[in-house]
Coordinates of C-alpha atoms and ligand atoms in Angstrom, one line a residue:
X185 CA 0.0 0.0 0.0
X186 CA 1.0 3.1 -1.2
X187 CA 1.3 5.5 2.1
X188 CA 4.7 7.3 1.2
X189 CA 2.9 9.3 -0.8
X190 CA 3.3 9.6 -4.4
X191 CA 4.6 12.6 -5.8
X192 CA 1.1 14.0 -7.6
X193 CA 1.7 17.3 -8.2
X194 CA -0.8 20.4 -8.1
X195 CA -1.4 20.1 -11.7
X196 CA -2.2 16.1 -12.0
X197 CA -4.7 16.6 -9.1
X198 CA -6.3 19.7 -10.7
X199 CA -6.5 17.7 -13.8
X200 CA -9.0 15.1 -12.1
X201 CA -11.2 17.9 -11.2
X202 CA -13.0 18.9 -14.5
X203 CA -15.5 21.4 -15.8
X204 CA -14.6 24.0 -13.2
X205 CA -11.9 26.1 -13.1
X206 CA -10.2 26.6 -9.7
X207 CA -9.6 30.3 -9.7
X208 CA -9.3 31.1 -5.7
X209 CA -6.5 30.0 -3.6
X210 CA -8.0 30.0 0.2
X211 CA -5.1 29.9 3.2
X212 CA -2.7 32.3 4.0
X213 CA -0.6 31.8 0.7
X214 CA -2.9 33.6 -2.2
X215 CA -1.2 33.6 -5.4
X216 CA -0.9 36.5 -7.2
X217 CA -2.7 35.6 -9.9
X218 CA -6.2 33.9 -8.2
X219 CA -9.0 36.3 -7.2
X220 CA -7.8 35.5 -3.4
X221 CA -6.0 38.8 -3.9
X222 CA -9.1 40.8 -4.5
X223 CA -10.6 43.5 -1.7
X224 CA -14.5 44.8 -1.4
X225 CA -15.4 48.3 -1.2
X226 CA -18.6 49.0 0.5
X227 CA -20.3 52.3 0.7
X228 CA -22.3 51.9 3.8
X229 CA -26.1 53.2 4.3
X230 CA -27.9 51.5 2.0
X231 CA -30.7 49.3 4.4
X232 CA -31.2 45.9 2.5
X233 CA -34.3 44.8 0.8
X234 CA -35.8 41.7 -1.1
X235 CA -35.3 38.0 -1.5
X236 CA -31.7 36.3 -0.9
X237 CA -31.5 32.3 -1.9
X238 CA -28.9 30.3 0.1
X239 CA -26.3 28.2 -1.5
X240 CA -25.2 24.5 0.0
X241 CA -24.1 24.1 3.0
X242 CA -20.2 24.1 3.3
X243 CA -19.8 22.1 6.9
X244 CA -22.1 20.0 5.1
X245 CA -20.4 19.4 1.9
X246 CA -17.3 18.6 3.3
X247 CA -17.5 15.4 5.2
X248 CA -19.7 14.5 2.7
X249 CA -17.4 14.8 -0.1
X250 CA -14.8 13.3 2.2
X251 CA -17.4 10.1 2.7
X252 CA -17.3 9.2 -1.0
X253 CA -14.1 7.4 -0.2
X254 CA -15.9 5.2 1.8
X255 CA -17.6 3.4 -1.2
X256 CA -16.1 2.6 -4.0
X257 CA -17.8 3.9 -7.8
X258 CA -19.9 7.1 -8.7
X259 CA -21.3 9.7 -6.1
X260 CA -24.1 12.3 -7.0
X261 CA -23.6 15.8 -4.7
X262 CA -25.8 18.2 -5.8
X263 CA -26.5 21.9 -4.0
X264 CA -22.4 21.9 -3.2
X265 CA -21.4 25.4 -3.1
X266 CA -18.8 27.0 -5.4
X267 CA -16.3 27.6 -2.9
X268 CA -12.7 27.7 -2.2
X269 CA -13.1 25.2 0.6
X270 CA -14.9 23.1 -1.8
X271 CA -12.6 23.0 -4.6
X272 CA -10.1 22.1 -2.2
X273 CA -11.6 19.0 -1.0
X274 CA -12.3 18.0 -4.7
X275 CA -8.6 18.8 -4.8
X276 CA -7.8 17.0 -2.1
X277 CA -9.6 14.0 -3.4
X278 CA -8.1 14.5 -6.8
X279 CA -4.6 13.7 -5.2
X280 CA -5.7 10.7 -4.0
X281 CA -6.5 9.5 -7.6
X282 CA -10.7 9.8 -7.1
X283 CA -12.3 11.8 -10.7
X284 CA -14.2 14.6 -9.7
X285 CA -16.5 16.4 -12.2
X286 CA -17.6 20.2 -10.8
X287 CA -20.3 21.4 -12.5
X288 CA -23.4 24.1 -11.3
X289 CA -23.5 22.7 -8.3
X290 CA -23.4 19.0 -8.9
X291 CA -20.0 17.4 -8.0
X292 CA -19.9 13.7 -9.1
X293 CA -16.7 12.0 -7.7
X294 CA -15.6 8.6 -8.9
X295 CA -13.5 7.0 -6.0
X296 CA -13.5 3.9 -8.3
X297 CA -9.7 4.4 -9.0
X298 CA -7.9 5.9 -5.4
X299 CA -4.8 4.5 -5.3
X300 CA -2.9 7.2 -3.2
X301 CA -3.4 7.2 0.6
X302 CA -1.8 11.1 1.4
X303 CA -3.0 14.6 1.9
X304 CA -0.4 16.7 1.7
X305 CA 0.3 19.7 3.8
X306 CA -0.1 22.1 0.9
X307 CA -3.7 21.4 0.9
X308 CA -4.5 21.1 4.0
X309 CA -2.9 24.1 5.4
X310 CA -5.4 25.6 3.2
X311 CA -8.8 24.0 4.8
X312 CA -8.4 21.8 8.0
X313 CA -11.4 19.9 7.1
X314 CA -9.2 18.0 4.7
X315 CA -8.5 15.8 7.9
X316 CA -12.3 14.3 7.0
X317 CA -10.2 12.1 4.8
X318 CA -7.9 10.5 7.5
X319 CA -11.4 8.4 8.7
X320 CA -12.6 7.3 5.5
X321 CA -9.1 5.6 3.9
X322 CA -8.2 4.0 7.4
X323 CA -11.9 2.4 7.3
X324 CA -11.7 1.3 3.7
X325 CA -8.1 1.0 2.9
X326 CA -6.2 0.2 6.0
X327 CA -3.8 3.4 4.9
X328 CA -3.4 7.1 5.5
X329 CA -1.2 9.5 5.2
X330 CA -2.8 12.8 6.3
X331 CA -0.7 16.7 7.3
X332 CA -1.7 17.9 10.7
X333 CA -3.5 21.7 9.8
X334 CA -1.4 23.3 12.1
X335 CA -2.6 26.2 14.0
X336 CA -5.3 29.2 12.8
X337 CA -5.5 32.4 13.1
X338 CA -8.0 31.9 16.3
X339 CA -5.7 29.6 18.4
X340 CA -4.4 25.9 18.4
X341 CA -7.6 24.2 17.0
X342 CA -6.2 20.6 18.5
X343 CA -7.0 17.3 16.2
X344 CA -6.7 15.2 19.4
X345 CA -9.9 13.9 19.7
X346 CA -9.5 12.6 15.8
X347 CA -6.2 11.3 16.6
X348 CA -7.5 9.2 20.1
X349 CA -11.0 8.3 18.9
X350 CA -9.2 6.4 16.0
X351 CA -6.3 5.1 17.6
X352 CA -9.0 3.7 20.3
X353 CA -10.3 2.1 17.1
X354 CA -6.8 0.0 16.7
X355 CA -5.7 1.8 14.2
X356 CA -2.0 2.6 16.1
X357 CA -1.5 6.2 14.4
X358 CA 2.2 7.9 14.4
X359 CA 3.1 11.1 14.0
X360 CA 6.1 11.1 10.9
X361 CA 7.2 14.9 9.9
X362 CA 3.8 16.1 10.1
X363 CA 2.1 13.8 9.0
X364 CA -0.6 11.6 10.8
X365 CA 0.2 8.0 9.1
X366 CA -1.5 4.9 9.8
X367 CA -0.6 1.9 7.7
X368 CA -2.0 -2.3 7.9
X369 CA -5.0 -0.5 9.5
X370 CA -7.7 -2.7 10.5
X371 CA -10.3 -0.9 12.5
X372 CA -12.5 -2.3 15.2
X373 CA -15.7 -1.0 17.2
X374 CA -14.8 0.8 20.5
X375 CA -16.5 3.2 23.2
X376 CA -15.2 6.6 22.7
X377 CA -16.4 9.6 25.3
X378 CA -15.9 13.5 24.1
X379 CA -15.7 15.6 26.9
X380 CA -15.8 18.2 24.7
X381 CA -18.3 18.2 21.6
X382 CA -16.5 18.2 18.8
X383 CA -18.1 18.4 15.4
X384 CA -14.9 17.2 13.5
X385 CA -14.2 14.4 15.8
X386 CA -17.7 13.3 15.8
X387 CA -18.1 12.9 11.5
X388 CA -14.4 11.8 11.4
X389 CA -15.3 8.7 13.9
X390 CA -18.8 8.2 12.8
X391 CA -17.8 7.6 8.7
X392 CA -14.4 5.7 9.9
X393 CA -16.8 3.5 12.2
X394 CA -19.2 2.7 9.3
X395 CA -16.9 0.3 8.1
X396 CA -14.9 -1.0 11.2
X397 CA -15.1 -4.5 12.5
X398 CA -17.8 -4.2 15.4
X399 CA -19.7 -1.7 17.6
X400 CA -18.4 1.9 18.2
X401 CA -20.1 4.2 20.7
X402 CA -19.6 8.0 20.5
X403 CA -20.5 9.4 23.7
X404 CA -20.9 13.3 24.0
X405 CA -21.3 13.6 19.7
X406 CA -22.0 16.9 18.1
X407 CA -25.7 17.1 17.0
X408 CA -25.2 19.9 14.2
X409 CA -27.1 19.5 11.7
X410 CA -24.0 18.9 9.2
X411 CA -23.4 15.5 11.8
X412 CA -26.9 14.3 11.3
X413 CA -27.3 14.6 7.9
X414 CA -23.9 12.8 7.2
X415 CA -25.1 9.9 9.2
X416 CA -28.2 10.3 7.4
X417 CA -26.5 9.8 4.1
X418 CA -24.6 7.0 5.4
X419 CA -27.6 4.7 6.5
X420 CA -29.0 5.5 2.7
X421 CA -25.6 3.9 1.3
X422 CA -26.2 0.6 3.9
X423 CA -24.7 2.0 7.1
X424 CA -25.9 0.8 10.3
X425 CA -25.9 4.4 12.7
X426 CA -28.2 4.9 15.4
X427 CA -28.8 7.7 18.0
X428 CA -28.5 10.4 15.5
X429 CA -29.7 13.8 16.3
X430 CA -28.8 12.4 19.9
X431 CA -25.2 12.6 22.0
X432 CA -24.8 9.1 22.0
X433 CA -24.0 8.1 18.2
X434 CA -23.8 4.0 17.6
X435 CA -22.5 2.4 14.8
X436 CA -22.5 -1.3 13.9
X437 CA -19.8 -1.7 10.8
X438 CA -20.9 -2.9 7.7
X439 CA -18.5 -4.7 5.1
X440 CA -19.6 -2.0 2.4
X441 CA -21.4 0.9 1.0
X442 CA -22.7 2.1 -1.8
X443 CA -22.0 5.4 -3.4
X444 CA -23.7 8.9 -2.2
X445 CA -26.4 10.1 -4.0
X446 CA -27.7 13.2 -1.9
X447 CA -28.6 16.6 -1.9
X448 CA -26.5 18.9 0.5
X449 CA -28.5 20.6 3.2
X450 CA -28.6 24.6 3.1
X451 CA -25.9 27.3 4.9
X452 CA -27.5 27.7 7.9
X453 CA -24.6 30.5 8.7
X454 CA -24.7 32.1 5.5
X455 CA -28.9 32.0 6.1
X456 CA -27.8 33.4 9.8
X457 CA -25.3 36.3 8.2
X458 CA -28.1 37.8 5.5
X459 CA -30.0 38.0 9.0
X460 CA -28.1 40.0 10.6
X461 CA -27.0 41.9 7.5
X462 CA -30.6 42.6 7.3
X463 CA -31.2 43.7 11.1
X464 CA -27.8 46.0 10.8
X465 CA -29.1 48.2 7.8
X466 CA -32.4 48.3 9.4
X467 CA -33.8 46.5 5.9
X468 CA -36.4 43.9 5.1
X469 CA -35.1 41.1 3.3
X470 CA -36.7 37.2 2.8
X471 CA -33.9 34.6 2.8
X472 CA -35.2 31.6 0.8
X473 CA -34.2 27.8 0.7
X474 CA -32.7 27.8 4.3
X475 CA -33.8 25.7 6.8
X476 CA -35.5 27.9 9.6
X477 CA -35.5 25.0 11.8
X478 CA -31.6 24.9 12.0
X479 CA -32.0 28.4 12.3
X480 CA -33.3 29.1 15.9
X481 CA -30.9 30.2 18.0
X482 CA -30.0 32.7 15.4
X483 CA -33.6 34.1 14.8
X484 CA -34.2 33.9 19.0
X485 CA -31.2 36.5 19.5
X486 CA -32.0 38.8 16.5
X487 CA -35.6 38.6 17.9
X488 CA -34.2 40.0 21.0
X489 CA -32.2 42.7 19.4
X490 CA -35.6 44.0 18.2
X491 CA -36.0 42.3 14.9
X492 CA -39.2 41.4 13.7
X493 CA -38.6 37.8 12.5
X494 CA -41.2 35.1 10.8
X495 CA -40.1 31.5 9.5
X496 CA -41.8 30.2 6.7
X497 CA -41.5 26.3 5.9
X498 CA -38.5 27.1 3.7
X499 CA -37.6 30.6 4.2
X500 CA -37.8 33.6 7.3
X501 CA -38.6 36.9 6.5
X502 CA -36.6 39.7 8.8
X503 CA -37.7 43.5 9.5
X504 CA -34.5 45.4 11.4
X505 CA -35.2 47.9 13.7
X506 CA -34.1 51.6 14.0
X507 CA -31.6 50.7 16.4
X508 CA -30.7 47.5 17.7
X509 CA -30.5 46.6 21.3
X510 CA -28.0 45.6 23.4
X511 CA -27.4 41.8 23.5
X512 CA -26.1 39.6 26.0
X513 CA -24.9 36.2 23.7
X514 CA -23.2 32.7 24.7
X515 CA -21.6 30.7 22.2
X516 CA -22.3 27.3 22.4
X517 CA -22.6 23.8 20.4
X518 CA -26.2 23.4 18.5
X519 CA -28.8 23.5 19.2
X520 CA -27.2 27.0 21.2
X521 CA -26.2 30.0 19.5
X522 CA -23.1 29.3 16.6
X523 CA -19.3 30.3 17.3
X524 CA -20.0 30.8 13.7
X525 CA -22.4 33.6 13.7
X526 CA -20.6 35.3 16.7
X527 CA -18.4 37.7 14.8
X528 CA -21.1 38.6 12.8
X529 CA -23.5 39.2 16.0
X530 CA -21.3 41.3 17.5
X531 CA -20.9 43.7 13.9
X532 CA -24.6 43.6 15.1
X533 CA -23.9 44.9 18.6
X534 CA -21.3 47.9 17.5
X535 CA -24.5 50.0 17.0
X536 CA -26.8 48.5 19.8
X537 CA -28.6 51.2 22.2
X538 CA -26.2 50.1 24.9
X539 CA -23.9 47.6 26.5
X540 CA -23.5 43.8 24.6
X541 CA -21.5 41.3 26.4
X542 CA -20.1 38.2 23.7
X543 CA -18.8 34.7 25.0
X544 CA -17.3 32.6 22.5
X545 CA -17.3 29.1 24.9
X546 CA -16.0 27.0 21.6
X547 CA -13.2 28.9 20.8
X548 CA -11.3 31.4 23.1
X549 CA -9.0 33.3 21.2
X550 CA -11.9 33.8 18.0
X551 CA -11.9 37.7 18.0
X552 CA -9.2 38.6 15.9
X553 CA -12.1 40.9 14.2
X554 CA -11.9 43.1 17.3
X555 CA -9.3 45.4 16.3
X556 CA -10.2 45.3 12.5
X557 CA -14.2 47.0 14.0
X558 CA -12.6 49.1 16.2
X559 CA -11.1 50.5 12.7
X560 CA -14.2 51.3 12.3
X561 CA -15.1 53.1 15.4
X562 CA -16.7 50.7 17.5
X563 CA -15.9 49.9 20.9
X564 CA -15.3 46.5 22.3
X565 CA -13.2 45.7 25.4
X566 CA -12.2 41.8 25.2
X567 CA -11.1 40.1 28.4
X568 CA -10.2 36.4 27.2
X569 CA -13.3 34.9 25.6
X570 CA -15.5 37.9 26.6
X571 CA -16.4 40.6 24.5
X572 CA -17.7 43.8 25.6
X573 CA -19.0 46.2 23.3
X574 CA -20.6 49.6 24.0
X575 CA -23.0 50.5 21.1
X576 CA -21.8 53.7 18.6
X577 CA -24.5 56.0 17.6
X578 CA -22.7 55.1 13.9
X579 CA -19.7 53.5 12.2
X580 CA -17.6 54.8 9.8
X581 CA -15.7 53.2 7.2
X582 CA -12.0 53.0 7.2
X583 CA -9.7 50.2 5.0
X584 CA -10.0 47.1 7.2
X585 CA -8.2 43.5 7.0
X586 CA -9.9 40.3 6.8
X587 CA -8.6 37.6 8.9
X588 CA -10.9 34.0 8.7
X589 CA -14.5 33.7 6.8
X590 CA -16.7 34.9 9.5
X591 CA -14.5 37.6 11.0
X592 CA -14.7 38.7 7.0
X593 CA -18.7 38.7 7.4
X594 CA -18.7 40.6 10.3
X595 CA -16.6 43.2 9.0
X596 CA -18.8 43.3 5.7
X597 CA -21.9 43.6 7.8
X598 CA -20.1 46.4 9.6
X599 CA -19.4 48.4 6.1
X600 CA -22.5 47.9 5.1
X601 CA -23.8 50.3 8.1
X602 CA -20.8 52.3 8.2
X603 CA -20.7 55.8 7.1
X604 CA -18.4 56.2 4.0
X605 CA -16.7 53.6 2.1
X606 CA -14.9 50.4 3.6
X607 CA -12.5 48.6 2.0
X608 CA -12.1 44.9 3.0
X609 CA -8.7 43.6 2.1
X610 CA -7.7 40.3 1.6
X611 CA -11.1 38.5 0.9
X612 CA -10.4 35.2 0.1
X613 CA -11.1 34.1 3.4
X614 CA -14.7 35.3 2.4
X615 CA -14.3 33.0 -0.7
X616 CA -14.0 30.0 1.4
X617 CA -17.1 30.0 2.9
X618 CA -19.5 32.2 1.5
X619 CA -20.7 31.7 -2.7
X620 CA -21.1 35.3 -4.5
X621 CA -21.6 36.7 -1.3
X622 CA -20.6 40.1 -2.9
X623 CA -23.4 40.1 -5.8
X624 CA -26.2 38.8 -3.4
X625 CA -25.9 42.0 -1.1
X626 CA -25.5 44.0 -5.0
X627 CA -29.3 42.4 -5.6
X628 CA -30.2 43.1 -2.1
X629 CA -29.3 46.7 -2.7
X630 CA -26.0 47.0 -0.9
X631 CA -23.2 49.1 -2.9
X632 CA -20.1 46.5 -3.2
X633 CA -17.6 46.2 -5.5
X634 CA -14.9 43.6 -5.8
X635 CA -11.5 45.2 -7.2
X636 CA -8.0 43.6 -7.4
X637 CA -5.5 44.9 -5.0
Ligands
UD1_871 C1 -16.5 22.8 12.9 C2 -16.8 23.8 11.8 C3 -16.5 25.2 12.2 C4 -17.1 25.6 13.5 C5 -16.8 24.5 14.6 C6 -17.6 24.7 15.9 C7 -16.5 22.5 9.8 C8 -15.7 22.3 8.5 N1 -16.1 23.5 10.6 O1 -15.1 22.9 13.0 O2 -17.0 26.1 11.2 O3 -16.7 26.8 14.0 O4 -17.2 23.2 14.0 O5 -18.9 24.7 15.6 O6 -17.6 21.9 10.0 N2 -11.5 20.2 19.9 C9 -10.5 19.6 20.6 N3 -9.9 18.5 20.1 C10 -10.3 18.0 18.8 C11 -11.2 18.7 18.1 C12 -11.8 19.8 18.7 O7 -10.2 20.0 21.7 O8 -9.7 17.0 18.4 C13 -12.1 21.4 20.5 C14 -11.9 22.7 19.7 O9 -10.7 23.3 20.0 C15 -13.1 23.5 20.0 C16 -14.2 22.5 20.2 O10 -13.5 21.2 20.4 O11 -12.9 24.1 21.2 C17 -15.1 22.4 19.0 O12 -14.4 22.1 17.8 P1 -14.9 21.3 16.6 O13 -16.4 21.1 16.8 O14 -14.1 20.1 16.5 O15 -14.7 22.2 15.3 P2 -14.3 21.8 13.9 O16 -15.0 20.5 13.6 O17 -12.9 21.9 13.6

């Protein structure tokens, strides 16, 4: 078994991935050529109005891509969004010899051919999610060879739980110059307890168990809605999961699967983000095809900052108010409010009537936004993983620095109320995780322009 890696170079992986062009480089490493150089300028004022459709769900999309190579032939994904993050999985898989066809939102991967067991360090520097595909080639190929991410530009991000929840599963992982290797792999049931919920850890062990000799019990599993719907997927192709939805996960393995043929869920951040984009230029906008159900801890607090909010079956129609109020907001694993939608919420709170107080519980050191808003006049006073922030009667825009996707959001929120113009360097973070995010707030009535720095 191949786990030395073979030497496929960027240009035989991009040549598996057809049809689309792979124009934006995410990471800290844009090239000079990709979009990922581009900034937005943003004249603020301009309250939102009208109807905003939301693409595919990336936290969705990923694992589920990274499942394919659990099953050996043709997968159907369709709804994936045309995102950085995205194209890099396809990359990712690409490398490891699977053909993967991008086209309007329908990526069909053929893991019929994967020969190579390695994700290098290049990509996934880029997009830690790549780790999805250390789970999937133990369970079906006994082999991996998979980069540890390194750290992020909001702390340490530790791949422990991955790493222990496997090895608990017999699979005797090493650490070899960066790499996480496993090789003769043969992967049994166990009982594995997360003190911490861990969305990663949770899919990772849940699609490695799928195909594992045995029982495995996750104890304390993530119930996002990305988690359920992967082991949702899973029992369509022949797995046998129960307890989904529920924080005690149990899978019996299964000798195979078939291939994925699935629809990805909606974003329920990006859904979350034209919310609040919404309640911060006091507009009235209806975001379509989201999922209002995994949508409530996000429509509870923007209720509370005075929105007026109604859900529809498949869509929730937002009024802002004049001013927001002051919000007092806890970060926490779903069904509780999203680390994701905290930068954004806090954008929200710069121009609350009064004092917001901002706990980010999943991740302590996620506020490198903080100085890039205070560019822009508000005021936030951040002791550890507790954010202050004494509403401004306004904003005004100033050139500000992007430094991960939703810390980008919340800064585009900000310019969007901001007096002036706003320029928002380096938004290829924004390109990871958000599809044409730019020329949805254009038909929403926001004044954005993407130009090349
Ligand atoms: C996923 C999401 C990310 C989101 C996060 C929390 C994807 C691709 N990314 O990231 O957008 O912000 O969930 O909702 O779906 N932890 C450990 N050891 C581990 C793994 C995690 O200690 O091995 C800790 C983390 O440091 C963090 C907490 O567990 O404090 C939750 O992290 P986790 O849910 O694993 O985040 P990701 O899956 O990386």
């Amino acid at each position: 078994m191949d786990v030395g890696g073979r030497a496929h170079g960027p240009l035989a992986s991009d040549a598996k991935l057809e049809h689309e062009s792979l124009t934006a480089t995410p990471g800290d490493a844009p090239s000079a050529t990709s979009k990922s150089m581009d900034a937005l300028v943003i004249q603020g004022g301009r309250p939102l109005s009208g109807r905003v459709a939301v693409s595919g769900a990336k936290n969705s999309a990923l694992p589920v891509m990274a499942a394919t190579l659990l099953a050996s032939g043709q997968h159907v994904l369709r709804n994936v969004p045309s995102l950085a993050d995205t194209r890099t999985m396809a990359r990712v898989l690409g490398q490891l010899g699977a053909r993967i066809e991008f086209s309007d939102h329908v990526c069909r991967i053929d893991t019929t051919d994967v020969s190579s067991f390695e994700a290098p360090y290049d990509l996934v520097r880029t997009m830690r999610a790549s780790i999805y595909v250390l789970g999937p080639l133990l369970a079906r190929f006994g082999a991996a060879r998979v980069s540890l991410p390194g750290g992020c530009a909001w702390g340490p991000r530790p791949v422990n739980l991955h790493f222990e929840g496997l090895d608990a599963m017999g699979a005797r992982l090493e650490i070899e110059h960066g790499y996480i290797v496993g090789k003769d792999v043969r992967l049994r049931g166990a009982h594995v307890r997360h003190e911490t919920v861990s969305v990663g850890a949770t899919a990772q062990l849940m699609m490695a168990a799928t195909l594992a000799e045995g029982t495995t019990v996750i104890e304390g599993a993530a119930i996002e809605p990305d988690i359920t719907v992967l082991g949702e997927v899973l029992v369509r192709c022949g797995a046998r999961i129960e307890g989904l939805g529920s924080r005690i996960i149990t899978v019996h393995g299964v000798k195979s699967l078939s291939p994925i043929d699935t629809t990805i869920i909606p974003d329920r951040i990006e859904a979350a983000t034209f919310l609040a984009a919404a309640a911060i230029t006091g507009g009235s906008v209806t975001v379509d095809q989201c999922d209002p159900e995994h949508l409530r801890a996000s429509i509870e607090t923007l209720e509370r900052a005075g929105c007026d909010v109604h859900a529809g079956e498949r869509e929730v129609r937002i009024s802002g108010p004049v001013r927001p109020a002051a919000l007092s907001v806890t970060t926490e694993p779903y069904p509780g409010f999203p680390t994701d939608m905290q930068a954004q919420i806090m954008a929200l709170c710069t121009i609350a009537d009064g004092e917001s107080v901002i706990t980010d519980t999943i991740y302590l050191d996620r506020f490198t936004h903080v100085p890039e808003l205070a560019r822009l006049g508000a005021e936030i006073r951040l002791d550890h993983n507790v954010a202050t922030v004494l509403g401004v009667d306004r904003l005004s825009g100033a050139p500000v620095m992007a430094t991960d996707i939703r810390a980008s959001a919340a800064l585009v929120l900000a310019a969007l109320v901001a007096e002036g113009e706003t320029r928002i360097s380096r938004i290829y973070h924004l390109d990871r995780g958000y599809e044409a995010l730019d020329q949805k707030l254009v038909d929403l009535g926001a004044s954005v322009r993407r130009v090349k720095e």
